[in-house]
Coordinates of C-alpha atoms in Angstrom, one line a residue:
M5 CA 22.7 -27.6 -36.1
K6 CA 19.5 -29.5 -35.3
L7 CA 17.2 -29.4 -32.2
H8 CA 18.3 -32.8 -31.1
S9 CA 21.9 -31.8 -30.9
L10 CA 21.5 -28.7 -28.7
K11 CA 23.1 -28.9 -25.3
P12 CA 23.4 -26.3 -22.5
T13 CA 26.8 -24.6 -22.1
P14 CA 29.1 -26.5 -19.8
G15 CA 28.7 -25.3 -16.2
S16 CA 25.3 -23.7 -16.7
R17 CA 23.4 -26.7 -15.4
Q18 CA 24.0 -28.5 -12.1
A19 CA 22.8 -32.0 -11.3
K20 CA 20.3 -32.4 -8.4
K21 CA 21.9 -33.6 -5.1
R22 CA 21.0 -37.3 -4.6
V23 CA 20.8 -37.8 -0.9
G24 CA 20.3 -41.1 1.0
R25 CA 22.2 -43.2 -1.6
G26 CA 24.9 -44.8 0.6
T27 CA 27.7 -43.7 2.8
G28 CA 30.2 -43.3 0.0
S29 CA 28.2 -40.3 -1.4
G30 CA 28.7 -38.3 1.7
H31 CA 24.9 -37.8 2.1
G32 CA 23.9 -41.4 3.1
K33 CA 22.4 -42.7 6.3
T34 CA 20.5 -39.6 7.6
A35 CA 20.6 -37.8 4.2
G36 CA 21.8 -34.5 5.6
R37 CA 18.9 -34.3 8.1
G38 CA 20.9 -34.7 11.3
E39 CA 19.9 -37.3 13.9
N40 CA 16.4 -38.3 15.2
G41 CA 13.5 -35.9 15.8
Q42 CA 10.5 -34.3 14.1
K43 CA 12.6 -32.5 11.5
S44 CA 14.3 -35.7 10.3
R45 CA 10.9 -37.2 9.2
A46 CA 9.3 -36.9 5.8
G47 CA 6.4 -34.4 5.5
Y48 CA 7.7 -32.1 8.2
S49 CA 6.9 -28.4 7.8
K50 CA 7.0 -25.9 10.6
K51 CA 3.9 -23.6 10.7
I52 CA 4.5 -19.9 10.4
G53 CA 4.7 -18.3 13.9
F54 CA 5.0 -21.7 15.6
E55 CA 7.1 -21.4 18.8
G56 CA 7.3 -25.0 20.0
G57 CA 3.9 -25.1 21.6
Q58 CA 4.4 -21.9 23.5
N59 CA 1.7 -19.3 23.0
P60 CA 3.0 -17.4 19.9
L61 CA 3.8 -13.7 19.8
Y62 CA 0.8 -12.7 17.7
K63 CA -1.5 -14.2 20.3
R64 CA 0.3 -12.7 23.3
I65 CA 0.2 -9.1 22.1
P66 CA -3.0 -7.3 23.1
K67 CA -5.5 -6.5 20.4
R68 CA -7.4 -3.2 20.3
G69 CA -10.0 -1.6 18.0
F70 CA -10.9 -2.7 14.5
N71 CA -10.3 -1.6 10.9
N72 CA -13.3 -0.6 9.0
I73 CA -13.0 -2.0 5.5
N74 CA -15.6 0.5 4.2
T75 CA -13.8 3.6 5.3
V76 CA -13.0 6.3 2.7
E77 CA -9.7 8.1 3.0
Y78 CA -9.5 11.7 1.9
D79 CA -6.6 14.0 1.1
I80 CA -7.2 17.2 3.1
I81 CA -6.9 20.6 1.5
N82 CA -7.6 23.7 3.7
I83 CA -9.0 27.0 2.3
Q84 CA -5.7 28.8 3.0
D85 CA -4.0 26.2 0.7
L86 CA -6.2 27.3 -2.2
N87 CA -4.5 30.7 -2.1
R88 CA -1.5 29.1 -3.9
L89 CA -3.7 28.6 -7.0
N90 CA -3.6 32.3 -7.9
D91 CA -3.8 32.1 -11.7
V92 CA -6.5 29.4 -12.0
K93 CA -10.2 30.3 -12.4
E94 CA -11.7 26.8 -12.7
V95 CA -10.1 24.4 -10.2
T96 CA -10.4 20.7 -11.1
L97 CA -9.1 17.7 -9.2
A98 CA -6.1 17.5 -11.6
T99 CA -5.2 21.1 -10.6
F100 CA -4.5 20.1 -7.0
V101 CA -1.9 17.6 -8.3
E102 CA -0.4 20.2 -10.7
F103 CA 0.2 22.7 -7.9
N104 CA 1.5 20.0 -5.5
L105 CA -1.3 20.3 -3.0
I106 CA -1.7 16.5 -3.2
K107 CA 0.6 13.8 -4.6
N108 CA -1.8 12.0 -6.8
L109 CA -5.5 11.3 -7.4
N110 CA -5.6 7.9 -5.6
K111 CA -7.5 9.2 -2.7
K112 CA -10.6 11.5 -2.7
I113 CA -10.2 15.2 -1.9
K114 CA -11.9 17.0 1.0
I115 CA -11.8 20.8 1.5
L116 CA -11.7 22.0 5.1
G117 CA -12.4 25.5 6.3
N118 CA -9.1 26.5 7.9
G119 CA -7.9 30.0 6.9
D120 CA -9.3 32.7 4.6
L121 CA -9.8 32.7 0.8
E122 CA -7.9 35.6 -0.8
V123 CA -8.1 34.5 -4.5
K124 CA -11.2 34.6 -6.7
F125 CA -12.3 31.4 -8.3
A126 CA -15.2 30.7 -10.7
S127 CA -15.6 27.0 -9.6
I128 CA -13.9 24.3 -7.5
Q129 CA -14.2 20.6 -7.8
A130 CA -13.9 18.3 -4.8
N131 CA -15.2 15.0 -3.5
K132 CA -16.3 16.4 -0.2
V133 CA -16.5 19.8 1.5
S134 CA -16.9 20.6 5.2
A135 CA -19.7 22.9 6.4
S136 CA -17.4 25.7 7.4
A137 CA -15.5 25.5 4.1
K138 CA -18.8 25.5 2.1
E139 CA -20.0 28.6 3.9
K140 CA -16.7 30.5 3.2
L141 CA -16.6 29.5 -0.4
E142 CA -20.2 30.4 -1.1
K143 CA -19.6 33.7 0.7
A144 CA -16.7 34.4 -1.7
G145 CA -19.0 33.6 -4.7
V146 CA -17.3 30.3 -5.7
K147 CA -19.4 27.6 -7.3
L148 CA -18.8 24.2 -5.7
I149 CA -18.9 21.1 -7.8
I150 CA -19.1 17.8 -5.8
V151 CA -17.7 15.0 -7.9

């Protein structure tokens, strides 16, 4: 067997439909494009969202506000949630994922001051801490490490 003798298996390749090659082909005259009109001409392509000249839907719906591209999203953890980490002394960012307090480390972590701390920790890592949470953690003798 040589390269020049290789052929695709029968039925695996289909010939391109040749339109506009006479009436006997079944695709002559209008070449499957119907009758007259914009869509029958060469080069036609309808723009996305075009509604025949009518004001399109995306322009009719009212707009409001704006999205700040510089905003930073945080996963929120309250102080009462930290009570689930009872056997851990040094809490890292990976510890929050390990104990299912957050799903993954794609977002940054912010600790809020809702609830009371009943467990002793040596240190806690977070990306941001609210003022009330900072006060409660320092009162409990926890060293905060802002990453």
